[in-house]
Amino acid sequence: MTAPSIRARVRAEMIDEIKAIARQHLAADGANLSLRAVARDLGMVSSAVYRYFPSRDELLTALIIDAYDALGAAVEAADAGTTPDDLRGRWHGVFRAARRWALDNPAEYALIYGSPVPGYAAPRDTVEPAQRPPVVLVGILRDGFTSGQVTPPPADELSDPVRADLAAISDLIAPGLPEALLARGMAAWTQLFGLISFEIFGRLNNGLDHRDEYFDHQTRLMADLVGLP
Amino acid sequence: MTAPSIRARVRAEMIDEIKAIARQHLAADGANLSLRAVARDLGMVSSAVYRYFPSRDELLTALIIDAYDALGAAVEAADAGTTPDDLRGRWHGVFRAARRWALDNPAEYALIYGSPVPGYAAPRDTVEPAQRPPVVLVGILRDGFTSGQVTPPPADELSDPVRADLAAISDLIAPGLPEALLARGMAAWTQLFGLISFEIFGRLNNGLDHRDEYFDHQTRLMADLVGLP
DNA sequence: CTGTGTCGAGAGCAGTGCTCTCGTTCCGTA
DNA sequence: TACGGAACGAGAGCACTGCTCTCGACACAG
């Protein structure tokens, strides 16, 4: 890797600056991001932005990938910061880290987990970073299973076709994990997403004031569901 | 209620027609609904639509309320069509009805359960219809509790502040339901929302082909969680 | 029958994404 | 070191959007 030319470095800085301003607009105005407004804030004309992003959707895609990576990094860091054998500690740490990141970055959370933008199809680049949080979750389950701390549910609680589907998924993200346990892990992941979405999108504004404790309680229910000791 | 004048009846029909066309556009183009395009399809000019809806947001709000009511009606009809004592039958019926409606009306589902439109605050009119599906769910739990078929979880699995919050919610939508059972019902409701959202928003496009069975399995896990016999 | 209020059409304003053109500046290569 | 191509920013312009205002036509209540 040779030293990047001044132009390349300036270009990289420009891209970062555009994304930073765009993130601010996102937080202020929501998903209907105005490329012209971003350009104005940068002191340049809208057509100049097109030197860096071929379209508004491409800019949004870049922000989406960044958001996935930021959430994934936060979750992985939380998991890495706990003692590996303390499964419940890891579990709660991961759940809390995901919620914390979402509460700190609600606009970006809405961007990646809200309704997809109409004509917008998620590019291939987004599927890998999008899998990081659930992979961490099932990683805890796999550790528990291999160490014997977690007893998997009976395999026959799954119908054959579903078990086959889950076996394929298991091969990709958590080889060796029993399908019935993976199914419960996915239930927990679905629950985590639903809990955060309800809170971020204001569906808990009905007198549920102690949200930290409520979240922890639901996290505990899911820990029980997957069989953490 | 006197007979409505011709003008009033024509106006009501016009409102319905606008909403019908708008729903078509919603299904085709997603949430960025163009009022002008709707007007074009109706053979009139955009300013004429403003005689019926004061703004695009008001039109969207009307569609949102209709969507909430349609989903609520579908769920309630499913619950009413089963035998009251068969709690698990009712449970699965409600879950399936909600999913069915969402799969049949993905754009409207995204409208009410996707990321909220930026500057858009849900009007008061939407909170009551929005509560209909969860109310049906906890209704099953309350029936099971009062009939003795469902044994509530130990009350001390909840911290005091959360139990107080849940007691207030319980008073509103399911008086007499133990808080710990309500908490599990809300977990099930969160799970239902998450399951549908993952499927509608394409987050299950990873080899999970037998979605009906997968959905039923997760529904069963939630039935176990809330303690249905 | 007459005045009031509703209706639809049209023009217009400010904003949007995006394209194209035109000088200017940078930078690898000869 | 000089040059030619590439990258860059500015500006004009197109088609579109939500929304407002005005104006003529019609319906309806008194």
PDB file of C-alpha atoms in Angstrom, chain A:
ATOM      1  CA  MET A   1       0.000   0.000   0.000  1.00  0.00           C
ATOM      2  CA  THR A   2       1.740   3.096  -1.247  1.00  0.00           C
ATOM      3  CA  ALA A   3       1.183   6.469   0.368  1.00  0.00           C
ATOM      4  CA  PRO A   4      -2.125   7.819  -0.900  1.00  0.00           C
ATOM      5  CA  SER A   5      -1.940  10.924  -3.000  1.00  0.00           C
ATOM      6  CA  ILE A   6      -3.114  14.176  -1.575  1.00  0.00           C
ATOM      7  CA  ARG A   7      -6.115  14.017  -3.839  1.00  0.00           C
ATOM      8  CA  ALA A   8      -7.093  10.570  -2.632  1.00  0.00           C
ATOM      9  CA  ARG A   9      -6.759  11.638   0.973  1.00  0.00           C
ATOM     10  CA  VAL A  10      -8.791  14.783   0.455  1.00  0.00           C
ATOM     11  CA  ARG A  11     -11.384  12.695  -1.309  1.00  0.00           C
ATOM     12  CA  ALA A  12     -11.599  10.271   1.592  1.00  0.00           C
ATOM     13  CA  GLU A  13     -11.952  13.149   4.027  1.00  0.00           C
ATOM     14  CA  MET A  14     -14.644  14.671   1.841  1.00  0.00           C
ATOM     15  CA  ILE A  15     -16.585  11.402   1.842  1.00  0.00           C
ATOM     16  CA  ASP A  16     -16.357  11.241   5.611  1.00  0.00           C
ATOM     17  CA  GLU A  17     -17.475  14.829   5.922  1.00  0.00           C
ATOM     18  CA  ILE A  18     -20.472  14.280   3.657  1.00  0.00           C
ATOM     19  CA  LYS A  19     -21.485  11.239   5.670  1.00  0.00           C
ATOM     20  CA  ALA A  20     -21.071  13.113   8.928  1.00  0.00           C
ATOM     21  CA  ILE A  21     -23.300  15.967   7.796  1.00  0.00           C
ATOM     22  CA  ALA A  22     -25.768  13.489   6.342  1.00  0.00           C
ATOM     23  CA  ARG A  23     -25.904  11.720   9.694  1.00  0.00           C
ATOM     24  CA  GLN A  24     -26.737  14.995  11.385  1.00  0.00           C
ATOM     25  CA  HIS A  25     -29.551  15.641   8.931  1.00  0.00           C
ATOM     26  CA  LEU A  26     -30.752  12.112   9.429  1.00  0.00           C
ATOM     27  CA  ALA A  27     -30.959  12.623  13.165  1.00  0.00           C
ATOM     28  CA  ALA A  28     -32.798  15.895  12.688  1.00  0.00           C
ATOM     29  CA  ASP A  29     -35.132  15.203   9.789  1.00  0.00           C
ATOM     30  CA  GLY A  30     -35.448  11.469   9.592  1.00  0.00           C
ATOM     31  CA  ALA A  31     -35.019   9.244   6.588  1.00  0.00           C
ATOM     32  CA  ASN A  32     -36.043  11.767   3.934  1.00  0.00           C
ATOM     33  CA  LEU A  33     -32.510  12.977   3.529  1.00  0.00           C
ATOM     34  CA  SER A  34     -32.036  15.981   1.273  1.00  0.00           C
ATOM     35  CA  LEU A  35     -28.847  15.792  -0.711  1.00  0.00           C
ATOM     36  CA  ARG A  36     -29.108  19.467  -1.584  1.00  0.00           C
ATOM     37  CA  ALA A  37     -29.406  20.425   2.070  1.00  0.00           C
ATOM     38  CA  VAL A  38     -26.337  18.362   2.898  1.00  0.00           C
ATOM     39  CA  ALA A  39     -24.485  20.093   0.080  1.00  0.00           C
ATOM     40  CA  ARG A  40     -25.555  23.484   1.396  1.00  0.00           C
ATOM     41  CA  ASP A  41     -24.217  22.675   4.837  1.00  0.00           C
ATOM     42  CA  LEU A  42     -20.944  21.752   3.203  1.00  0.00           C
ATOM     43  CA  GLY A  43     -20.826  25.065   1.390  1.00  0.00           C
ATOM     44  CA  MET A  44     -20.993  23.504  -2.010  1.00  0.00           C
ATOM     45  CA  VAL A  45     -23.496  22.973  -4.735  1.00  0.00           C
ATOM     46  CA  SER A  46     -25.551  19.800  -4.997  1.00  0.00           C
ATOM     47  CA  SER A  47     -23.972  18.562  -8.197  1.00  0.00           C
ATOM     48  CA  ALA A  48     -20.602  18.510  -6.501  1.00  0.00           C
ATOM     49  CA  VAL A  49     -21.791  15.864  -4.075  1.00  0.00           C
ATOM     50  CA  TYR A  50     -22.402  13.603  -7.041  1.00  0.00           C
ATOM     51  CA  ARG A  51     -18.634  13.437  -7.505  1.00  0.00           C
ATOM     52  CA  TYR A  52     -18.567  11.369  -4.318  1.00  0.00           C
ATOM     53  CA  PHE A  53     -21.851   9.494  -4.307  1.00  0.00           C
ATOM     54  CA  PRO A  54     -23.523   8.540  -7.575  1.00  0.00           C
ATOM     55  CA  SER A  55     -26.976   8.964  -6.085  1.00  0.00           C
ATOM     56  CA  ARG A  56     -28.833   9.710  -2.911  1.00  0.00           C
ATOM     57  CA  ASP A  57     -29.520   6.019  -2.464  1.00  0.00           C
ATOM     58  CA  GLU A  58     -25.809   5.250  -2.580  1.00  0.00           C
ATOM     59  CA  LEU A  59     -25.224   7.777   0.160  1.00  0.00           C
ATOM     60  CA  LEU A  60     -27.971   6.159   2.197  1.00  0.00           C
ATOM     61  CA  THR A  61     -26.444   2.758   1.572  1.00  0.00           C
ATOM     62  CA  ALA A  62     -23.100   3.973   2.872  1.00  0.00           C
ATOM     63  CA  LEU A  63     -24.811   5.262   6.011  1.00  0.00           C
ATOM     64  CA  ILE A  64     -26.659   1.977   6.399  1.00  0.00           C
ATOM     65  CA  ILE A  65     -23.472  -0.059   6.190  1.00  0.00           C
ATOM     66  CA  ASP A  66     -21.796   2.233   8.701  1.00  0.00           C
ATOM     67  CA  ALA A  67     -24.757   1.865  11.035  1.00  0.00           C
ATOM     68  CA  TYR A  68     -24.740  -1.925  10.801  1.00  0.00           C
ATOM     69  CA  ASP A  69     -21.046  -1.948  11.520  1.00  0.00           C
ATOM     70  CA  ALA A  70     -21.361   0.430  14.442  1.00  0.00           C
ATOM     71  CA  LEU A  71     -24.102  -1.653  16.030  1.00  0.00           C
ATOM     72  CA  GLY A  72     -22.223  -4.854  15.347  1.00  0.00           C
ATOM     73  CA  ALA A  73     -19.046  -3.450  16.843  1.00  0.00           C
ATOM     74  CA  ALA A  74     -20.887  -2.242  19.936  1.00  0.00           C
ATOM     75  CA  VAL A  75     -22.455  -5.645  20.455  1.00  0.00           C
ATOM     76  CA  GLU A  76     -19.232  -7.536  19.866  1.00  0.00           C
ATOM     77  CA  ALA A  77     -17.314  -5.238  22.178  1.00  0.00           C
ATOM     78  CA  ALA A  78     -19.856  -5.801  24.915  1.00  0.00           C
ATOM     79  CA  ASP A  79     -19.569  -9.550  24.497  1.00  0.00           C
ATOM     80  CA  ALA A  80     -15.779  -9.418  24.488  1.00  0.00           C
ATOM     81  CA  GLY A  81     -15.739  -7.386  27.677  1.00  0.00           C
ATOM     82  CA  THR A  82     -17.329 -10.065  29.809  1.00  0.00           C
ATOM     83  CA  THR A  83     -15.997 -13.331  31.184  1.00  0.00           C
ATOM     84  CA  PRO A  84     -16.702 -16.091  28.624  1.00  0.00           C
ATOM     85  CA  ASP A  85     -18.077 -18.569  31.148  1.00  0.00           C
ATOM     86  CA  ASP A  86     -20.637 -16.177  32.570  1.00  0.00           C
ATOM     87  CA  LEU A  87     -23.275 -16.886  29.965  1.00  0.00           C
ATOM     88  CA  ARG A  88     -26.025 -14.846  31.563  1.00  0.00           C
ATOM     89  CA  GLY A  89     -23.645 -11.942  32.050  1.00  0.00           C
ATOM     90  CA  ARG A  90     -22.723 -12.055  28.386  1.00  0.00           C
ATOM     91  CA  TRP A  91     -26.388 -12.351  27.423  1.00  0.00           C
ATOM     92  CA  HIS A  92     -27.438  -9.293  29.374  1.00  0.00           C
ATOM     93  CA  GLY A  93     -24.377  -7.398  28.210  1.00  0.00           C
ATOM     94  CA  VAL A  94     -25.205  -8.014  24.567  1.00  0.00           C
ATOM     95  CA  PHE A  95     -28.867  -7.114  24.953  1.00  0.00           C
ATOM     96  CA  ARG A  96     -28.043  -3.943  26.838  1.00  0.00           C
ATOM     97  CA  ALA A  97     -25.355  -2.903  24.368  1.00  0.00           C
ATOM     98  CA  ALA A  98     -27.726  -3.252  21.428  1.00  0.00           C
ATOM     99  CA  ARG A  99     -30.404  -1.223  23.182  1.00  0.00           C
ATOM    100  CA  ARG A 100     -27.898   1.381  24.306  1.00  0.00           C
ATOM    101  CA  TRP A 101     -26.622   1.876  20.781  1.00  0.00           C
ATOM    102  CA  ALA A 102     -30.161   2.169  19.427  1.00  0.00           C
ATOM    103  CA  LEU A 103     -31.186   4.713  22.040  1.00  0.00           C
ATOM    104  CA  ASP A 104     -28.037   6.706  21.334  1.00  0.00           C
ATOM    105  CA  ASN A 105     -28.542   6.531  17.568  1.00  0.00           C
ATOM    106  CA  PRO A 106     -32.284   6.299  16.985  1.00  0.00           C
ATOM    107  CA  ALA A 107     -32.209   7.698  13.462  1.00  0.00           C
ATOM    108  CA  GLU A 108     -29.594   5.223  12.342  1.00  0.00           C
ATOM    109  CA  TYR A 109     -31.453   2.413  14.054  1.00  0.00           C
ATOM    110  CA  ALA A 110     -34.595   3.406  12.162  1.00  0.00           C
ATOM    111  CA  LEU A 111     -32.542   3.467   8.995  1.00  0.00           C
ATOM    112  CA  ILE A 112     -31.439  -0.134   9.311  1.00  0.00           C
ATOM    113  CA  TYR A 113     -34.355  -1.707  11.153  1.00  0.00           C
ATOM    114  CA  GLY A 114     -37.292   0.420  10.082  1.00  0.00           C
ATOM    115  CA  SER A 115     -39.338  -0.087   6.976  1.00  0.00           C
ATOM    116  CA  PRO A 116     -37.041  -0.379   3.984  1.00  0.00           C
ATOM    117  CA  VAL A 117     -36.945   2.613   1.674  1.00  0.00           C
ATOM    118  CA  PRO A 118     -39.436   1.991  -1.150  1.00  0.00           C
ATOM    119  CA  GLY A 119     -37.546   1.173  -4.315  1.00  0.00           C
ATOM    120  CA  TYR A 120     -34.517   0.309  -2.279  1.00  0.00           C
ATOM    121  CA  ALA A 121     -33.047  -3.193  -2.342  1.00  0.00           C
ATOM    122  CA  ALA A 122     -30.410  -3.958   0.239  1.00  0.00           C
ATOM    123  CA  PRO A 123     -27.094  -4.439  -1.576  1.00  0.00           C
ATOM    124  CA  ARG A 124     -24.989  -7.473  -0.925  1.00  0.00           C
ATOM    125  CA  ASP A 125     -22.575  -5.420   1.175  1.00  0.00           C
ATOM    126  CA  THR A 126     -25.168  -5.027   3.890  1.00  0.00           C
ATOM    127  CA  VAL A 127     -26.016  -8.650   4.610  1.00  0.00           C
ATOM    128  CA  GLU A 128     -22.751  -9.537   6.304  1.00  0.00           C
ATOM    129  CA  PRO A 129     -22.605  -6.618   8.780  1.00  0.00           C
ATOM    130  CA  ALA A 130     -26.322  -7.079   9.408  1.00  0.00           C
ATOM    131  CA  GLN A 131     -25.678 -10.561  10.749  1.00  0.00           C
ATOM    132  CA  ARG A 132     -23.192  -9.544  13.393  1.00  0.00           C
ATOM    133  CA  PRO A 133     -25.576  -9.055  16.327  1.00  0.00           C
ATOM    134  CA  PRO A 134     -27.492 -12.316  15.874  1.00  0.00           C
ATOM    135  CA  VAL A 135     -24.209 -14.143  15.335  1.00  0.00           C
ATOM    136  CA  VAL A 136     -22.987 -12.901  18.693  1.00  0.00           C
ATOM    137  CA  LEU A 137     -26.190 -14.095  20.325  1.00  0.00           C
ATOM    138  CA  VAL A 138     -26.045 -17.594  18.921  1.00  0.00           C
ATOM    139  CA  GLY A 139     -22.341 -17.606  19.719  1.00  0.00           C
ATOM    140  CA  ILE A 140     -23.245 -17.443  23.379  1.00  0.00           C
ATOM    141  CA  LEU A 141     -25.601 -20.356  22.884  1.00  0.00           C
ATOM    142  CA  ARG A 142     -22.971 -22.388  21.070  1.00  0.00           C
ATOM    143  CA  ASP A 143     -20.466 -21.792  23.837  1.00  0.00           C
ATOM    144  CA  GLY A 144     -23.057 -22.876  26.355  1.00  0.00           C
ATOM    145  CA  PHE A 145     -23.887 -25.969  24.377  1.00  0.00           C
ATOM    146  CA  THR A 146     -20.303 -27.101  23.813  1.00  0.00           C
ATOM    147  CA  SER A 147     -19.407 -26.473  27.452  1.00  0.00           C
ATOM    148  CA  GLY A 148     -22.445 -28.400  28.599  1.00  0.00           C
ATOM    149  CA  GLN A 149     -23.924 -25.464  30.464  1.00  0.00           C
ATOM    150  CA  VAL A 150     -26.889 -25.312  28.117  1.00  0.00           C
ATOM    151  CA  THR A 151     -29.062 -28.344  27.446  1.00  0.00           C
ATOM    152  CA  PRO A 152     -30.723 -28.071  24.055  1.00  0.00           C
ATOM    153  CA  PRO A 153     -34.478 -28.519  23.796  1.00  0.00           C
ATOM    154  CA  PRO A 154     -35.728 -31.839  22.413  1.00  0.00           C
ATOM    155  CA  ALA A 155     -35.066 -31.982  18.696  1.00  0.00           C
ATOM    156  CA  ASP A 156     -38.556 -33.245  17.943  1.00  0.00           C
ATOM    157  CA  GLU A 157     -40.148 -29.950  18.962  1.00  0.00           C
ATOM    158  CA  LEU A 158     -39.290 -28.908  15.408  1.00  0.00           C
ATOM    159  CA  SER A 159     -41.013 -30.161  12.286  1.00  0.00           C
ATOM    160  CA  ASP A 160     -38.732 -31.755   9.733  1.00  0.00           C
ATOM    161  CA  PRO A 161     -38.798 -28.989   7.103  1.00  0.00           C
ATOM    162  CA  VAL A 162     -38.061 -26.280   9.634  1.00  0.00           C
ATOM    163  CA  ARG A 163     -35.266 -28.343  11.124  1.00  0.00           C
ATOM    164  CA  ALA A 164     -33.737 -28.708   7.676  1.00  0.00           C
ATOM    165  CA  ASP A 165     -33.907 -24.972   7.080  1.00  0.00           C
ATOM    166  CA  LEU A 166     -32.377 -24.231  10.444  1.00  0.00           C
ATOM    167  CA  ALA A 167     -29.647 -26.791   9.911  1.00  0.00           C
ATOM    168  CA  ALA A 168     -28.539 -24.895   6.826  1.00  0.00           C
ATOM    169  CA  ILE A 169     -28.523 -21.611   8.719  1.00  0.00           C
ATOM    170  CA  SER A 170     -26.682 -23.221  11.603  1.00  0.00           C
ATOM    171  CA  ASP A 171     -23.967 -24.423   9.244  1.00  0.00           C
ATOM    172  CA  LEU A 172     -23.405 -20.830   8.171  1.00  0.00           C
ATOM    173  CA  ILE A 173     -23.330 -18.973  11.461  1.00  0.00           C
ATOM    174  CA  ALA A 174     -22.975 -21.502  14.295  1.00  0.00           C
ATOM    175  CA  PRO A 175     -21.876 -24.952  13.139  1.00  0.00           C
ATOM    176  CA  GLY A 176     -22.841 -27.700  15.524  1.00  0.00           C
ATOM    177  CA  LEU A 177     -25.584 -25.802  17.272  1.00  0.00           C
ATOM    178  CA  PRO A 178     -28.718 -27.954  17.603  1.00  0.00           C
ATOM    179  CA  GLU A 179     -31.555 -26.666  15.454  1.00  0.00           C
ATOM    180  CA  ALA A 180     -34.075 -26.437  18.283  1.00  0.00           C
ATOM    181  CA  LEU A 181     -31.643 -24.290  20.246  1.00  0.00           C
ATOM    182  CA  LEU A 182     -30.995 -22.109  17.222  1.00  0.00           C
ATOM    183  CA  ALA A 183     -34.744 -21.621  16.838  1.00  0.00           C
ATOM    184  CA  ARG A 184     -34.931 -20.328  20.400  1.00  0.00           C
ATOM    185  CA  GLY A 185     -31.934 -18.114  19.803  1.00  0.00           C
ATOM    186  CA  MET A 186     -33.676 -16.633  16.816  1.00  0.00           C
ATOM    187  CA  ALA A 187     -36.745 -16.064  18.972  1.00  0.00           C
ATOM    188  CA  ALA A 188     -34.533 -14.156  21.382  1.00  0.00           C
ATOM    189  CA  TRP A 189     -33.036 -12.134  18.550  1.00  0.00           C
ATOM    190  CA  THR A 190     -36.518 -11.353  17.253  1.00  0.00           C
ATOM    191  CA  GLN A 191     -37.521 -10.321  20.745  1.00  0.00           C
ATOM    192  CA  LEU A 192     -34.511  -8.050  21.098  1.00  0.00           C
ATOM    193  CA  PHE A 193     -35.310  -6.341  17.821  1.00  0.00           C
ATOM    194  CA  GLY A 194     -38.972  -5.992  18.782  1.00  0.00           C
ATOM    195  CA  LEU A 195     -38.211  -4.603  22.214  1.00  0.00           C
ATOM    196  CA  ILE A 196     -35.884  -1.967  20.850  1.00  0.00           C
ATOM    197  CA  SER A 197     -38.206  -1.069  17.990  1.00  0.00           C
ATOM    198  CA  PHE A 198     -41.174  -0.622  20.286  1.00  0.00           C
ATOM    199  CA  GLU A 199     -39.145   1.673  22.503  1.00  0.00           C
ATOM    200  CA  ILE A 200     -37.505   3.668  19.704  1.00  0.00           C
ATOM    201  CA  PHE A 201     -40.691   4.058  17.703  1.00  0.00           C
ATOM    202  CA  GLY A 202     -42.614   5.268  20.710  1.00  0.00           C
ATOM    203  CA  ARG A 203     -44.879   2.294  21.191  1.00  0.00           C
ATOM    204  CA  LEU A 204     -44.049   2.144  24.891  1.00  0.00           C
ATOM    205  CA  ASN A 205     -45.397   5.609  25.649  1.00  0.00           C
ATOM    206  CA  ASN A 206     -48.243   4.189  27.650  1.00  0.00           C
ATOM    207  CA  GLY A 207     -47.033   4.509  31.188  1.00  0.00           C
ATOM    208  CA  LEU A 208     -44.128   2.119  31.031  1.00  0.00           C
ATOM    209  CA  ASP A 209     -41.648   4.405  32.704  1.00  0.00           C
ATOM    210  CA  HIS A 210     -39.049   2.012  34.121  1.00  0.00           C
ATOM    211  CA  ARG A 211     -37.754   0.904  30.796  1.00  0.00           C
ATOM    212  CA  ASP A 212     -34.337  -0.252  31.897  1.00  0.00           C
ATOM    213  CA  GLU A 213     -35.849  -2.700  34.338  1.00  0.00           C
ATOM    214  CA  TYR A 214     -38.545  -3.750  31.902  1.00  0.00           C
ATOM    215  CA  PHE A 215     -35.914  -4.437  29.273  1.00  0.00           C
ATOM    216  CA  ASP A 216     -33.825  -6.428  31.712  1.00  0.00           C
ATOM    217  CA  HIS A 217     -36.829  -8.470  32.724  1.00  0.00           C
ATOM    218  CA  GLN A 218     -37.656  -9.378  29.139  1.00  0.00           C
ATOM    219  CA  THR A 219     -33.993 -10.147  28.556  1.00  0.00           C
ATOM    220  CA  ARG A 220     -34.142 -12.549  31.489  1.00  0.00           C
ATOM    221  CA  LEU A 221     -37.230 -14.254  30.104  1.00  0.00           C
ATOM    222  CA  MET A 222     -35.353 -14.864  26.873  1.00  0.00           C
ATOM    223  CA  ALA A 223     -32.331 -16.168  28.764  1.00  0.00           C
ATOM    224  CA  ASP A 224     -34.665 -18.649  30.421  1.00  0.00           C
ATOM    225  CA  LEU A 225     -36.220 -19.533  27.078  1.00  0.00           C
ATOM    226  CA  VAL A 226     -32.896 -20.475  25.551  1.00  0.00           C
ATOM    227  CA  GLY A 227     -31.943 -22.362  28.703  1.00  0.00           C
ATOM    228  CA  LEU A 228     -29.078 -20.316  30.103  1.00  0.00           C
ATOM    229  CA  PRO A 229     -28.128 -21.527  33.598  1.00  0.00           C
TER     230      PRO A 229
END
